[in-house]
Amino acid sequence: MDTKRPASFYFLSAFFIVFIIFLYGPTITIGILSFQGPEGGLTFPMRGASLHWFDELFKTQAVGDVWGAFRRSFALGLIVMALTVVFSVMAGMAFRRRFVGATVLFYLIIASLVIPSILVSLGVGLIFSQAGWTVHWLSSGLGAQLTWTLPFGFLIMLAIFNRFNPAYEEAARDQGATAWQTFRYVVLPMIAPSLLGVALFGFTLSYDEFARTLLTAGSRNTLPLEIFGMTTNITTPMLYALGTLTTIFSFVVIGVFIGTLAFAAHRRSRRASDAGKGMV
Amino acid sequence: MRSPNDLELVAVTKRYGDAVAVDNVSHLFAAGTYICLLGPSGCGKSSTLRMIAGHESVTDGAIILDGRDISKLPPAQRGTAMMFQSYALFPHMSVRDNVSFSLKLKGEDKASRHRKANEMLELVGMGHLADRLPDQLSGGQQQRAALARALITKPQVLLLDEPLSALDPFLRVKVREELKKIQRELGISFIHVTHGQDEALALADEIVLMNNAVIEQSGSARDVFNAPRSEFVARFLGGHNVVSLEGKRYALRSDRTRLVTPGDEGLDVSVTSHEFLGTHVAVNVIGPGDVELTAMVPEEQFYAAPVEPGDSVRIGWTAQDLHLLAG
Amino acid sequence: MRSPNDLELVAVTKRYGDAVAVDNVSHLFAAGTYICLLGPSGCGKSSTLRMIAGHESVTDGAIILDGRDISKLPPAQRGTAMMFQSYALFPHMSVRDNVSFSLKLKGEDKASRHRKANEMLELVGMGHLADRLPDQLSGGQQQRAALARALITKPQVLLLDEPLSALDPFLRVKVREELKKIQRELGISFIHVTHGQDEALALADEIVLMNNAVIEQSGSARDVFNAPRSEFVARFLGGHNVVSLEGKRYALRSDRTRLVTPGDEGLDVSVTSHEFLGTHVAVNVIGPGDVELTAMVPEEQFYAAPVEPGDSVRIGWTAQDLHLLAG
Amino acid sequence: QDIKDVTLRQVGTGVSAFNEIAAKAKEDLGITLEMTALDSDATAQRVATQPNSFDIADIEYWMCKKVWPTGNLQGIDTSKLKYYDKIVGIFKDGKLTPESVIAQGSAPHTVGFVENAEDKAFAKEETGFMTLIPTVYNADTLGIRPDLIGRPIESWAELLNPEFVGKASILDVSSIGIMDMAMVCEAMGEITYGDKGNMTKEEIDKTIGIFTEAKKAGQFRAFWKTFDESVNLMASGEVVIQSMWSPAITAVRARGIPCVYQPLKEGYRSWGNGLGLAKHLSGLQLEAAQEYMNWYLSGWVGGFLMRQGYYSAAPETSKLFMSDDEWGYWLEGKAATGDITSPQGQVIEHAGAVRDGGSFYDRMGHVACWNSVMDENQYMVRKWNEFIAA
Amino acid sequence: MTMTKFLRLPDVRSWLLAMPVTLVLSFFLLLPLLMIVVVSFWGATEYSIYPAFQFDNYQFLFGSSVTYQVFLKTFMYTGITWATTLAIGFTIAYFLAFHVRSQTWQTAFFLLCTIPFWTSNIIRMISWIPFLGRHGLANETLIKLGLIKEPLEWLLYSDFAVILAFVHLYTLFMVVPIFNTMLRIDKSLIEAAHDAGASGLQILTNIIIPLTKPGIMIGSIFVVALVMGDFITVRFMSGSQAANVGRLISNDIGLLAYPSAAATSVVLLVTVILTISIMLRFVDIRKEL
Ligand SMILES: Nc1ncnc2c1ncn2[C@@H]1O[C@H](COP(=O)(O)OP(=O)(O)OP(=O)(O)O)[C@@H](O)[C@H]1O
Ligand SMILES: Nc1ncnc2c1ncn2[C@@H]1O[C@H](COP(=O)(O)OP(=O)(O)OP(=O)(O)O)[C@@H](O)[C@H]1O
Ligand SMILES: [Mg+2]
Ligand SMILES: [Mg+2]
């Protein structure tokens, strides 16, 4: 139906535009304010424009260790990402058939998604302190974050496998592939693009996780904790500069992600350049 | 005339929980024949095929090929190969890679496996498309690629689950000829599941007609068509009327059911509808006891003396065309 | 014999961007007829139907029904109703609610609309299933529910887009009889899109054969089958051979193509394959200039003197069976 | 092995967890310091519950009362402290000058000593084992926006003055906030406390009751918990009067916004920080930590922190590291003769400026109470939570 | 049964595959929650907690009128945020799914909606402050436009601000599942409704809304769970003046009052699980993926 647009279309378009402005308002505010002049503060008006605060960000900080925190968050993000992908795929494979206890496990995973983060944080913190273990972003922090990223990864995998035709695996087995070969040569390449999505999800959920890391990160801060800490000590637009940089960094991550997908698609289509030249 | 390459089902049963999908079926599939497994939806055709292929476990019974019970072996070691309904070509591999996949798993080097794949693709007339990805192929081409992939494992028995259902009617007729040709050239058995009786009749050396988890009748296409054992078979194959005469039930081919002039032996019936089928016109009539019958009248004959719904007519047959049904 | 209830397409064109899906098509669909729109995939059948239904805008031209141009009206005000290929039953409503949906929108009270819906469901033999949800119905039942829903709006023209394609072959034949019966009882026009030529032949009072966005030929099923205008029509309908004689091309029905004894008029050819079709056997042969032909031989005649692939035979015909093709 | 190879992990509040200090320590001593800055509560929590996650605790004295009994810190042998003598009296006997009155609350000297390194109970007087070695401290008061208020402010009671409805703020850290509240209630004449630093349940109820009412009447614009929030509230004009910390005032002024750390007639609420040694320290690490503490008191850090607006525990040693003008401005309450710069070199005051509240002795001599942990602390905390939630 | 045979059993295989997730969740979710329940009966001193079995924490919790106020407030935030995000989320998803015709644009617009999601939550929240403050962009603009004379105080540090931030943070969680469900509505259903004479509004109420219910439920579960468990947004946006249950817990945690925090947590946990299980009754998540 490409008839004339109904009136509701124009109303909804306007609504959408307002929504986008609402959504982007803060991001843009941050963006602008991060270019405050050296004299400027966290609020409007702008006192000149400069890259001063970005520059500051790269100098040694008066307090804290932004770059250390960034490195930790990045590393943690990558680890969480890898584990999320691997564990979710495994669990997704397991749930392709019914097994005893599947329902219980399923609801446990859903619970993991809906239970308030602060409770997980508190609980993990308590366990570690009562057991006399040291909380560390690589142990308790990692675990607490996984309780958040795994359900997402798992649900995505369920969705993927819901639509995965088992005939492909049967075909592979028919061809003599072992379970592992079937997975390695058939299932994995086919779900790979979606796995990139799971990976991206895992990374960003971890990279931006605050509440679950709060009581579980131990003596060294992750980036969100550091940002939170900065609100305690840094009263300058440097905070916004950091915000702008993290946003840009996120863009780069998505860019790489989309780029990878596009590249893969491109490579696929190039393999048969005579496509469409005449089919039976 | 048993040969060691025959495939034999011995009292094979398949249960899903409480439901019986295949019930104690025994059958000998002779080597080198084109077999069609025919039957209505849910009768257990796919289950049977998948048990032979090894994609479904056998609840009970044995499957014998080459003198050994293959029912516990993994699919690839059975000497069977399967072609899937939606072809299940690996979408991320080129046609050549799809076809040579099993060779790769066996560890053959690239050159040799590509050579063999190319040969196989030539056989199915797909040599020029070996570099394409599956989604760059039409339905018929995909079908042939899948065939090549199944055949490269040199199976003794090729299993096909509704291989033509994804094709449009025009293509379907073309492709089924090719299937038959390839089977004849290779001399191996094809077991082809379908619920289209025309497909089965056209292709099969032997038709195995299933219903309700058991084999209802089997035999050559011609034997089954001309001598349906039961009312179900007669109705399912189509082209038959079932008439009750003196408490007995007979199958009567509808092309042997004629419109006759009053006075001849036959039944007085009334026309309900007629369908033009090109060369013939199917005249549907309803007779005493609400029995519905169809007479296939050659087209020019029909239009020479057309009848319309509501008309009373008389249908007749030759006694030797009546075929007594069991049960 | 034009009636005010005729549906007329006047120079209708549909373009999607640059692609022309329907190209300047004009046609008169007579009231009260069963019309089949037949043609290969992508030829513009669905586009034509959807323009009539009002689900696709008309790029150019007019659609006249009841003496008014309906091409700008919303679907519900056109006097047409559509039955969708996948039926498009609302999954969250019972069958009865589905059927009475349009009445509800008109503000009819519950009792009256349910009564009418029940009547309509009785008509299609679905009275006992009115309380079910669509996904609790089999394909054939869904089909009938969708039919009831379309008919309850009392359309002058019912539009059906491949209504039988989701059914298995067995059911397809049964349901098509019912469709035809209901059409006859209601006396309204059915425009039925299909790409199965047997379906079209069996059902249609008028076949409209499309190709490449235009109507290639139209007429009664028998006229089209017996006098295909072009090679495309002859091949698409099936059951025809196309032979070239003295630079001219003729269509020759394959049931009029006979195996003759050497010496008779005809062509020397070699058998490539044969297919058992129940009452007939299709003998495929290849003749001079690689022309492929099929002879439909009555089954008992074939088996009286069977031929096998590779055999040399002679085929013949009667001169009056040759039908000269245009172009 | 050399102390140069030692790495010490210091956890503390943002007050003194400066990387400049770590850099200088590396330069002077070769010790690597890893600083983690947290808010007060988080710091206390870390020290109390994660003894192995730090080597040096940079905490406030009131926290000491909470965390010392956990046994996570060890007493510091004063004989190892080179500058013990230079430490001001506040941290020894509680008296800045012999005639000073000891302020109420958790005054540093009351939690400053233990009998021996392992003891969990505080000693009443100097013993030779300190719980913390004092580092920085200050006298806090209300910050105001003179431009927006336009009249002199003299009493803590002004915080609840209805004139400032919707424009006042208080900090949401119970141990500190309750003292501010007490100062206000006392100034208003509503409550006379037995000991502000150790209230009874009734006193707590009453104090919080008064503030809860004010909150419900809309007196407060917001509460702040972090330094940054206090600065922004003030700078953006959301709030014109609130509890505040000294460097926050400096930060507001640095933006060219007038802001005064208003001395009030009832006196100051004071706090002090100190470094504690983790229990697990021994051997070379312990030596390094002691070396670090000596260095901390030796003057450079003092000067650095004094430029932040704090006071050094051993001011004399810092004098060597400050210019006369700085010393005059920051400590003696004299008018600046030239530009006064922050430790980072930013100009924060120009010639002629005088520090709010005057000299060290004027300010630290008028301490009315110290940030406290009371006997009824748990009760107070719950009440505080209710106040915030109300 | 030999070991290898045992390992081949389908259930065993599934469990082996599900093992990592199970272990992680057992250790980092179940055990901690259990710990919270246990600790909620413990006692606390200033600096430590000690095992006990006492009901003090619950007594204090249920004995204080503030607890009820706070839970009420939590429900209020949840309810209003839910209704607002639902209204906005549904409208946006509806626009994207049914009014944007080309798939490319659909994807582009959808991505556009998700991008702000990539900035740190805390920073995004803080950045409302210069916008909504007494002298913030919003007030200045309104004053300049002459719409108001005095700055609007309730823009910041108010329930309004809290809910605004929630809506800003969580609307996307509504948009995604609803959009996803809408995309899967067969377009021919809409055409069939048109055919029956339904107007745009009738199609919306009779077809689209009923068919979008699963997506709405999933989005609602997300939003309800997130808002009920939040503590940081309320703190920042109310200027610490308002409290929901999460803040109550985080305050207690901050003050090392773990048993008290645990008791509150248990009550919150029960509340959330009850709420979500009721919502789960209306949707089969596995089917809707
Ligand atoms: N995995 C399964 N679990 C439970 N029941 C099954 C399963 N697969 C098949 N069935 C049931 O077993 C019976 C036979 O199924 P099967 O697939 O073999 O039928 P079919 O003859 O191939 O039918 P169709 O023509 O529809 O493909 C059916 O009743 C079906 O519902
Ligand atoms: N929405 C659309 N946008 C662009 N092109 C379209 C669209 N719908 C159909 N077409 C094109 O218009 C032509 C006719 O399509 P139409 O659906 O009418 O064919 P059809 O005869 O119904 O085919 P089929 O038998 O496969 O259903 C085709 O080339 C098709 O690709
Ligand atoms: Mg099947
Ligand atoms: Mg179509």
PDB file of C-alpha atoms in Angstrom, chain B residues 16 23 33 61 82 108 111 126 131 142 153 163 176 182 185 196 201 211 232 253 263-264 284 303 306 314:
ATOM      1  CA  TYR B  16       7.292 -40.702  20.572  1.00  0.00           C
ATOM      2  CA  ASP B  23       4.128 -49.618  14.189  1.00  0.00           C
ATOM      3  CA  THR B  33      14.900 -49.666  -7.149  1.00  0.00           C
ATOM      4  CA  GLY B  61      13.302 -53.638  15.531  1.00  0.00           C
ATOM      5  CA  MET B  82      19.667 -38.170   2.938  1.00  0.00           C
ATOM      6  CA  GLU B 108      40.828 -35.517   1.657  1.00  0.00           C
ATOM      7  CA  ALA B 111      42.396 -30.524  -4.907  1.00  0.00           C
ATOM      8  CA  MET B 126      25.427 -27.847 -11.969  1.00  0.00           C
ATOM      9  CA  ASP B 131      31.034 -21.144  -6.896  1.00  0.00           C
ATOM     10  CA  GLN B 142      19.367 -25.931  -4.881  1.00  0.00           C
ATOM     11  CA  THR B 153      29.076 -40.062  -0.166  1.00  0.00           C
ATOM     12  CA  PRO B 163      12.302 -33.459  -2.347  1.00  0.00           C
ATOM     13  CA  ARG B 176      11.190 -35.620 -11.147  1.00  0.00           C
ATOM     14  CA  ILE B 182      19.954 -40.245 -12.147  1.00  0.00           C
ATOM     15  CA  GLU B 185      22.193 -44.258 -14.086  1.00  0.00           C
ATOM     16  CA  GLY B 196       1.535 -36.707  -3.942  1.00  0.00           C
ATOM     17  CA  LEU B 201       3.003 -43.222  -9.669  1.00  0.00           C
ATOM     18  CA  ASN B 211      -1.408 -45.311   6.656  1.00  0.00           C
ATOM     19  CA  PHE B 232      -8.213 -46.407   1.627  1.00  0.00           C
ATOM     20  CA  ARG B 253     -11.180 -46.868 -12.044  1.00  0.00           C
ATOM     21  CA  GLY B 263     -31.113 -49.507 -20.206  1.00  0.00           C
ATOM     22  CA  ASP B 264     -27.487 -50.622 -20.058  1.00  0.00           C
ATOM     23  CA  ASN B 284     -18.940 -36.055 -10.407  1.00  0.00           C
ATOM     24  CA  TYR B 303     -18.649 -31.858 -25.038  1.00  0.00           C
ATOM     25  CA  PRO B 306     -22.537 -32.337 -22.250  1.00  0.00           C
ATOM     26  CA  ARG B 314     -26.747 -43.493 -15.870  1.00  0.00           C
TER      27      ARG B 314
END
